[in-house]
Short mmCIF file of C-alpha atoms and ligand atoms in Angstrom, two decimals:
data_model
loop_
_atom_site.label_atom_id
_atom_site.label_comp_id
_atom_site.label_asym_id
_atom_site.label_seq_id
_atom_site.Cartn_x
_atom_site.Cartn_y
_atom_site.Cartn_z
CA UNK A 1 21.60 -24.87 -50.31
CA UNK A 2 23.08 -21.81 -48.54
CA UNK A 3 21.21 -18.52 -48.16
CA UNK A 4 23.19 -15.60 -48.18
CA UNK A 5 21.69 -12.22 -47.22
CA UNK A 6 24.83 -9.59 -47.46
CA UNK A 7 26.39 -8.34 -50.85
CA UNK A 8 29.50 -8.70 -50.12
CA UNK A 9 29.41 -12.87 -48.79
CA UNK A 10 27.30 -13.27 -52.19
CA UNK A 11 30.21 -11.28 -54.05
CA UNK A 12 32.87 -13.63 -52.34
CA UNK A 13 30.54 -16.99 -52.73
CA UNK A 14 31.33 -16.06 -56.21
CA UNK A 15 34.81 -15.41 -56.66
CA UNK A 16 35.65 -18.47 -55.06
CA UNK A 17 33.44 -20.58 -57.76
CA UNK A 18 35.27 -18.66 -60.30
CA UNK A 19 38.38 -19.65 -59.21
CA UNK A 20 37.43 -23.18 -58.88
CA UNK A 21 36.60 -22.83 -62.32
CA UNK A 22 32.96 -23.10 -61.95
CA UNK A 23 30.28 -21.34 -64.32
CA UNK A 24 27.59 -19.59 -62.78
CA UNK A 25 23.39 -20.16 -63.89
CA UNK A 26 21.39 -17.30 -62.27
CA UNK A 27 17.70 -17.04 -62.07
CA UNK A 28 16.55 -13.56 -60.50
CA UNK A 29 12.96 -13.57 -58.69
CA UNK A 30 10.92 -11.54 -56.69
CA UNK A 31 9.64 -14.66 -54.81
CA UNK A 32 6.69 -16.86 -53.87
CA UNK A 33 7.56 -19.29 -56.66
CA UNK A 34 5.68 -21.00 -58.77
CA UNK A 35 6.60 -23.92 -61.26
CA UNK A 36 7.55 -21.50 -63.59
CA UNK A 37 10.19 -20.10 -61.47
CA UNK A 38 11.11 -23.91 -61.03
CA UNK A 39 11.57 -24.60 -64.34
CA UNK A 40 14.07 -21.40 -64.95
CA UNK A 41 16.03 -23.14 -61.83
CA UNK A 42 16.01 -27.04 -63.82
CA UNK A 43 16.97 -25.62 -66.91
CA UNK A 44 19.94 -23.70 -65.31
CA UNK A 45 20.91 -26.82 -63.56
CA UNK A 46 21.17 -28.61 -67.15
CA UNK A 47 23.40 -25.62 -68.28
CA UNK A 48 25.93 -24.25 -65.38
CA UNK A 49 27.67 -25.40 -62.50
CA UNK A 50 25.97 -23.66 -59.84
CA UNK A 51 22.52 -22.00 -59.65
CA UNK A 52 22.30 -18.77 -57.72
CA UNK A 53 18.70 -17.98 -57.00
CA UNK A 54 17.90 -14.26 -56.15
CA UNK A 55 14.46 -13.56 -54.12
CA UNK A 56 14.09 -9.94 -53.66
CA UNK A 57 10.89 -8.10 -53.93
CA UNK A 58 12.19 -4.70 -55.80
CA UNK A 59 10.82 -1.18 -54.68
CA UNK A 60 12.26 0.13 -57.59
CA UNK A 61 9.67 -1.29 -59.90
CA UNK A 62 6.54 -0.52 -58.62
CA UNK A 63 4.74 2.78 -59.41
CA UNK A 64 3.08 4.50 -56.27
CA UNK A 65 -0.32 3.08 -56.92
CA UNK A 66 0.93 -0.62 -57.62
CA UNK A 67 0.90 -3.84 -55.44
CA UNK A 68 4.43 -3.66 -53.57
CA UNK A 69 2.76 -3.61 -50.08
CA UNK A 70 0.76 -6.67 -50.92
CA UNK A 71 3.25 -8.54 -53.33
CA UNK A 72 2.85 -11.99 -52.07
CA UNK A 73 5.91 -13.42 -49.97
CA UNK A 74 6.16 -16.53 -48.14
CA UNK A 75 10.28 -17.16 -47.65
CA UNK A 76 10.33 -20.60 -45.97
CA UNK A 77 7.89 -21.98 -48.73
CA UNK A 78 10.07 -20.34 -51.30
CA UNK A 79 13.69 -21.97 -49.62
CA UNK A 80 11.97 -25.21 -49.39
CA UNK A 81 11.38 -24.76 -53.04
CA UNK A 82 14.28 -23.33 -54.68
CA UNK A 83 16.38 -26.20 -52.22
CA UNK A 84 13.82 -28.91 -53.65
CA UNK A 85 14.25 -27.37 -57.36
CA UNK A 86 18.41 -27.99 -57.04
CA UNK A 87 19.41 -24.24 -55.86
CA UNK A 88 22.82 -24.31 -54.66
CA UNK A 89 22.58 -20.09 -52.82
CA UNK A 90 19.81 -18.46 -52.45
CA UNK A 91 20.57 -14.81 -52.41
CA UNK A 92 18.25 -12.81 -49.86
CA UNK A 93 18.76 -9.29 -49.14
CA UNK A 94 16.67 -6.51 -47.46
CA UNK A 95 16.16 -3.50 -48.78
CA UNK A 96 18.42 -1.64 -46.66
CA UNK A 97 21.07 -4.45 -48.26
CA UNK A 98 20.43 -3.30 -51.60
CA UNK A 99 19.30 0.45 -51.54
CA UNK A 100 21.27 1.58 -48.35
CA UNK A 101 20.50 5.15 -49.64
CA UNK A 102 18.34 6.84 -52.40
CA UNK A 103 20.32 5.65 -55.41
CA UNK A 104 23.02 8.50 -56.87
CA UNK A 105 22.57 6.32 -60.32
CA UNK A 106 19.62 4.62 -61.73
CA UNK A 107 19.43 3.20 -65.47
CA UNK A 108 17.14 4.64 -67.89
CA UNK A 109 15.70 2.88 -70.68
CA UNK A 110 15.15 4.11 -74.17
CA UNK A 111 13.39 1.94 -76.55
CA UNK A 112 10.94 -1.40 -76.32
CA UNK A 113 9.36 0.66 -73.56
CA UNK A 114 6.61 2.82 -75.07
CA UNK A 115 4.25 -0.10 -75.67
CA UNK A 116 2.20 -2.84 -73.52
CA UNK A 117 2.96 -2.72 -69.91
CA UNK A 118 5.67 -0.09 -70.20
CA UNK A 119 2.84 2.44 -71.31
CA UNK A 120 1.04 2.37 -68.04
CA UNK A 121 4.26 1.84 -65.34
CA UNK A 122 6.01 4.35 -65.44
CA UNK A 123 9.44 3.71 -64.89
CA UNK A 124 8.61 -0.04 -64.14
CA UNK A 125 11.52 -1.06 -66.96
CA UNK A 126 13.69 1.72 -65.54
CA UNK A 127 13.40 -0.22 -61.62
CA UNK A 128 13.89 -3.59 -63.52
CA UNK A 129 16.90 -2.54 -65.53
CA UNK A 130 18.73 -0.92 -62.22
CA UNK A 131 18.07 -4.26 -59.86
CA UNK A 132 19.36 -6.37 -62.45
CA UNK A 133 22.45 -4.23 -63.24
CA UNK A 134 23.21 -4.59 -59.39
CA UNK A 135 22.47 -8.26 -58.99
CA UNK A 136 24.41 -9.20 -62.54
CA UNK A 137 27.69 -7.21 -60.86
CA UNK A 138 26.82 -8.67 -57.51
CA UNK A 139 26.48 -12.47 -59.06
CA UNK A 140 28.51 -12.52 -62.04
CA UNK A 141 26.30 -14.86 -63.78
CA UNK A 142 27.76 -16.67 -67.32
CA UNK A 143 23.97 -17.41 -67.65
CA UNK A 144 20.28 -15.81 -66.27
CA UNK A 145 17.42 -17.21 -66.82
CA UNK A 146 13.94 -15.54 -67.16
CA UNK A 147 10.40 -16.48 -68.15
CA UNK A 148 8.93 -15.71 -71.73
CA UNK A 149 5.61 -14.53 -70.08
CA UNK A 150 7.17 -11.31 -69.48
CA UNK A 151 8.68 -10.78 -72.85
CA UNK A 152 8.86 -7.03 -72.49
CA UNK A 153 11.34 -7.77 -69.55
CA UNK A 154 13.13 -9.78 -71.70
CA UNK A 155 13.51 -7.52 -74.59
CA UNK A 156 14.86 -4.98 -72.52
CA UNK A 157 17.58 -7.45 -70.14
CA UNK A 158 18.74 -8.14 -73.57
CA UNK A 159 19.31 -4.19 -74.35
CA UNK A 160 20.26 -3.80 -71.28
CA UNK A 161 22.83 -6.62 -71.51
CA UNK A 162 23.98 -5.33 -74.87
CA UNK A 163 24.51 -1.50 -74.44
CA UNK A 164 26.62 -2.47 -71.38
CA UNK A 165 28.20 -5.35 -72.51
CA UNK A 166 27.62 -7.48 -69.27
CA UNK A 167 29.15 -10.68 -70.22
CA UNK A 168 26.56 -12.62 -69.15
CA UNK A 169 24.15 -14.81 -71.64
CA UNK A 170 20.18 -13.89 -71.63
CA UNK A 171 18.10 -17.13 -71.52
CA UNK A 172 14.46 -16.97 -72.50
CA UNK A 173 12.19 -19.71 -71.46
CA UNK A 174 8.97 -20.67 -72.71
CA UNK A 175 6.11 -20.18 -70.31
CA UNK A 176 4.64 -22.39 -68.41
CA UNK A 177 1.21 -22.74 -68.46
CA UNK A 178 -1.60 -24.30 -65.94
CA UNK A 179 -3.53 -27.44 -67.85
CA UNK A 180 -6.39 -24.91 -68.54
CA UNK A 181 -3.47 -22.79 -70.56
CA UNK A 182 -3.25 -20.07 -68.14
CA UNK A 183 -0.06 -18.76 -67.74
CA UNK A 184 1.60 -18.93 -64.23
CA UNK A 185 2.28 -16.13 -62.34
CA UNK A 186 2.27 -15.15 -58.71
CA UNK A 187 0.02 -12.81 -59.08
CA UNK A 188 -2.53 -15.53 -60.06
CA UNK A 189 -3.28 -15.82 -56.22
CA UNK A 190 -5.16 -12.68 -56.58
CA UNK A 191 -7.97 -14.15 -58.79
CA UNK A 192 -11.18 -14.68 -57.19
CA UNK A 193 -12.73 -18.34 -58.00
CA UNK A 194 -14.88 -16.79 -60.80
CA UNK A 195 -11.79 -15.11 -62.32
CA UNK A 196 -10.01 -17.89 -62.44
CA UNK A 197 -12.68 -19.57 -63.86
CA UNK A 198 -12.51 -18.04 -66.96
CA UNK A 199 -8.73 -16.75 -66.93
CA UNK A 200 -8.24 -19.60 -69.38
CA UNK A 201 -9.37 -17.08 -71.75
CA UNK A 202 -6.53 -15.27 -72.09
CA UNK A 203 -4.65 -18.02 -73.68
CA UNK A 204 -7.31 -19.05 -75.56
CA UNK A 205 -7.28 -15.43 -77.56
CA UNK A 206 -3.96 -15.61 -78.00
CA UNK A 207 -4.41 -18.93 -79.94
CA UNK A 208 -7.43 -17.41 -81.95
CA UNK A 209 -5.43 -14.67 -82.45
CA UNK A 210 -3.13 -16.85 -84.49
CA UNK A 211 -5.21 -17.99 -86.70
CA UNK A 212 -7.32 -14.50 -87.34
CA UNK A 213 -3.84 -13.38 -88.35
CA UNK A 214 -3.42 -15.21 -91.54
CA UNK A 215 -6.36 -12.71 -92.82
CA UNK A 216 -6.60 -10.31 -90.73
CA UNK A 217 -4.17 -7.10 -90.22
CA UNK A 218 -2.51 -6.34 -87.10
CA UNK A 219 -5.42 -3.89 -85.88
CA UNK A 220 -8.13 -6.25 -87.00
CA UNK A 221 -6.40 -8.83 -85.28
CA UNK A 222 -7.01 -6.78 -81.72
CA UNK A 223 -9.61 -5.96 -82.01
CA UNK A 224 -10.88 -9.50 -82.28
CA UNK A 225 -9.02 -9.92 -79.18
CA UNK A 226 -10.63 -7.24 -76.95
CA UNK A 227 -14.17 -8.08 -77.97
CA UNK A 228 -13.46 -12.04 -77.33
CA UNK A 229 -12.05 -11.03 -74.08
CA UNK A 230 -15.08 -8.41 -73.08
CA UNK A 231 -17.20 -11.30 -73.95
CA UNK A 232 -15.50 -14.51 -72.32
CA UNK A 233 -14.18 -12.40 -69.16
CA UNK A 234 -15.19 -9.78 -66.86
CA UNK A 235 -12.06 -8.34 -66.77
CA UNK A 236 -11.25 -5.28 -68.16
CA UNK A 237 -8.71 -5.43 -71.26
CA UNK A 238 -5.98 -3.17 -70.83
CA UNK A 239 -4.30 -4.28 -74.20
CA UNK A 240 -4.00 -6.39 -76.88
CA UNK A 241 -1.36 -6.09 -78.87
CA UNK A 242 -0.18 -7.50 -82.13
CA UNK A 243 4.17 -5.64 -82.65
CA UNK A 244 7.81 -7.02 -83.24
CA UNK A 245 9.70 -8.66 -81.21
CA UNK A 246 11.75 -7.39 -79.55
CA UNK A 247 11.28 -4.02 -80.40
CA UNK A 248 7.94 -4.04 -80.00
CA UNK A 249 7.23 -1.54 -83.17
CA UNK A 250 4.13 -1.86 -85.28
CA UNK A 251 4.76 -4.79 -87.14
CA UNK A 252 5.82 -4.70 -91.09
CA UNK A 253 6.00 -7.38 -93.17
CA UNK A 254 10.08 -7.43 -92.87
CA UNK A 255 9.77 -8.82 -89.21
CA UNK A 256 11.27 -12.09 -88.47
CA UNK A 257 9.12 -11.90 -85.13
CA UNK A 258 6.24 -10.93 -83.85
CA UNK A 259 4.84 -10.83 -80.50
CA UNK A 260 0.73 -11.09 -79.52
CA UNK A 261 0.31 -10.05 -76.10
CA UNK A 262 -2.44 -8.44 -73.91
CA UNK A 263 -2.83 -7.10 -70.13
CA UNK A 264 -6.59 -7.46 -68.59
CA UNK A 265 -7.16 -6.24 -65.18
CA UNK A 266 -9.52 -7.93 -62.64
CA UNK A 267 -10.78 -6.74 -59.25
CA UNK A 268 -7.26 -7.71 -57.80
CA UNK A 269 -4.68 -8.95 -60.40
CA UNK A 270 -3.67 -7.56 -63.37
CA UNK A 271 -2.55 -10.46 -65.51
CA UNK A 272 -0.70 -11.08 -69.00
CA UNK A 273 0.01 -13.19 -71.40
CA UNK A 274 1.59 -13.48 -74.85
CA UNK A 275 2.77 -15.49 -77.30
CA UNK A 276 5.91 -14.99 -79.70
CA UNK A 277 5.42 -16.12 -83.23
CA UNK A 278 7.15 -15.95 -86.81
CA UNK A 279 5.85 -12.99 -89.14
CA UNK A 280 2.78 -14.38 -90.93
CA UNK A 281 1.49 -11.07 -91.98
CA UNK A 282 3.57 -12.09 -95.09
CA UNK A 283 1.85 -15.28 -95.92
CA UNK A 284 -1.71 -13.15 -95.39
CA UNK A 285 -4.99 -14.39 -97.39
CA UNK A 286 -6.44 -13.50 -100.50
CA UNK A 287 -8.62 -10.68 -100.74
CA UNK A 288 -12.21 -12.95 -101.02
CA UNK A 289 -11.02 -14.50 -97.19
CA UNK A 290 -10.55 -11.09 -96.13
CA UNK A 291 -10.98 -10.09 -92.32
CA UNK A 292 -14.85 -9.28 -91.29
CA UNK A 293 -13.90 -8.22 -87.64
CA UNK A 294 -17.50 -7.81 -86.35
O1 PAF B 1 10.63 -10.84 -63.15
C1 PAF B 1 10.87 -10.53 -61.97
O2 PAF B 1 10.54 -11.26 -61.05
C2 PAF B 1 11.57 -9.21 -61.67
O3 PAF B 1 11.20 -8.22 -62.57
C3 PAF B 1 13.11 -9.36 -61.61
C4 PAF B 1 13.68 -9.78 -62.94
C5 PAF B 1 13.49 -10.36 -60.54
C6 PAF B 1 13.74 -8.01 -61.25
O4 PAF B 1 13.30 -7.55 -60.01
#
């Protein structure tokens, strides 16, 4: 595996693939890796010539109050992992690499924004969309590869990817979960013992909330959610969330998809979760199995 840490030797890395004929599999990251990070890298192994792995922890994306001081890093565990995982470049830049200067253009995004996490950050989507338009015109990826647990993300790389016609292909992969079902993320470092303890409880809601679908509406359905939460955690539920996917609209019976997802907060991580699921509102109950939410 080679690490490169200036655009332009990334930019020429590339060209020289291309010419070879090679396709390109790119999984972006902001580091300290975690199987599910792994599992982006295996999968775009199976389905391109070379994988370009980007770790790059972006200042764009955090609001002034969030964790970009603290955002975990560890780079030789990461190269030993990404090299272990089949990486052929692992892409590396500083800040000074990427933002030289306060950005003349940023991207702004419209739509699948006003809901879960892109309520409360503030420009979050607006940092994500900008990095990635960089790294997809610094990598030139035929494929990238990113994790389901962040669905919003991956709603809006796909409208990104659409309204500027990168020619690259989206790839959304399923999440990977710890055995207890909780969803891997580096954040989860942040959980105290006790947290993590019961952090299986986020999945666990999302699986009731499954089933309390087939009777109950959309609103009935979260609120189910938040009081199973209050009760099985002592974290405090930011959201829970029952919309389409991906536009992430309240959901009407048309949907093809829907999306559960929820945000709870604990002393030092703010975790989510979600799962993506046909519309059942459709194949709802009768009226005697109606909802009784409390
Ligand atoms: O999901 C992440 O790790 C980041 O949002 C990404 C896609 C690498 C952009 O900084």
């Amino acid at each position: 595996m080679i690490i490169l840490n200036s655009i332009q030797d990334m930019q020429k890395y590339i060209l020289q693939e291309k010419t070879e004929g090679n396709s390109v599999g790119f999984v972006p990251t902001m580091g300290y890796l975690h199987e599910g990070h792994l599992s982006l890298m295996e999968r775009a192994k199976n389905e391109a010539d070379i994988v370009v792995v980007s770790i790059f922890v972006n200042p764009l994306q955090f609001g002034p109050n969030e964790d970009f001081d603290r955002y975990p890093r560890d780079f030789e565990r990461d190269k030993k992992l990404a090299e272990e995982a089949g990486a052929d470049v692992l892409f590396y830049p500083d800040t000074k690499e990427m933002y030289p200067d306060k950005p003349v253009v940023t991207v702004s995004v419209n739509r699948r924004t006003d809901a879960l996490c892109g309520k409360s950050r503030t420009g979050h989507f607006d940092g994500v969309a900008t990095v990635l338009t960089k790294l997809f015109h610094i990598v030139s990826p035929d494929k990238a590869f990113f994790g389901l647990k962040d669905a919003q993300q991956v709603a809006v790389v796909r409208g990104l990817v659409d309204d500027f016609n990168f020619p690259v292909e989206i790839i959304g992969c399923e999440t990977k979960r710890e055995s207890d079902g909780l969803a891997m993320s580096s954040r989860n470092v942040y959980l105290s013992e006790e947290e993590r303890k019961e952090a299986h409880h986020l999945y666990q809601s999302l699986q009731k909330a499954q089933s309390w679908l087939s009777n109950c509406d959309s609103g009935e359905t979260e609120e189910k959610m938040i009081k199973y939460l209050e009760e099985h955690t002592a974290g405090t539920v930011e959201y829970c969330k029952v919309l389409s996917y991906p536009e992430l609209l309240p959901p009407v019976k048309d949907d093809k998809k829907l999306i559960i997802a929820l945000s709870v907060r604990f002393s030092k991580a703010r975790l989510i979760d979600n799962v993506i699921i046909d519309n059942i509102l459709e194949k709802q109950g009768s009226e005697e199995e109606k909802c009784s939410v409390i």
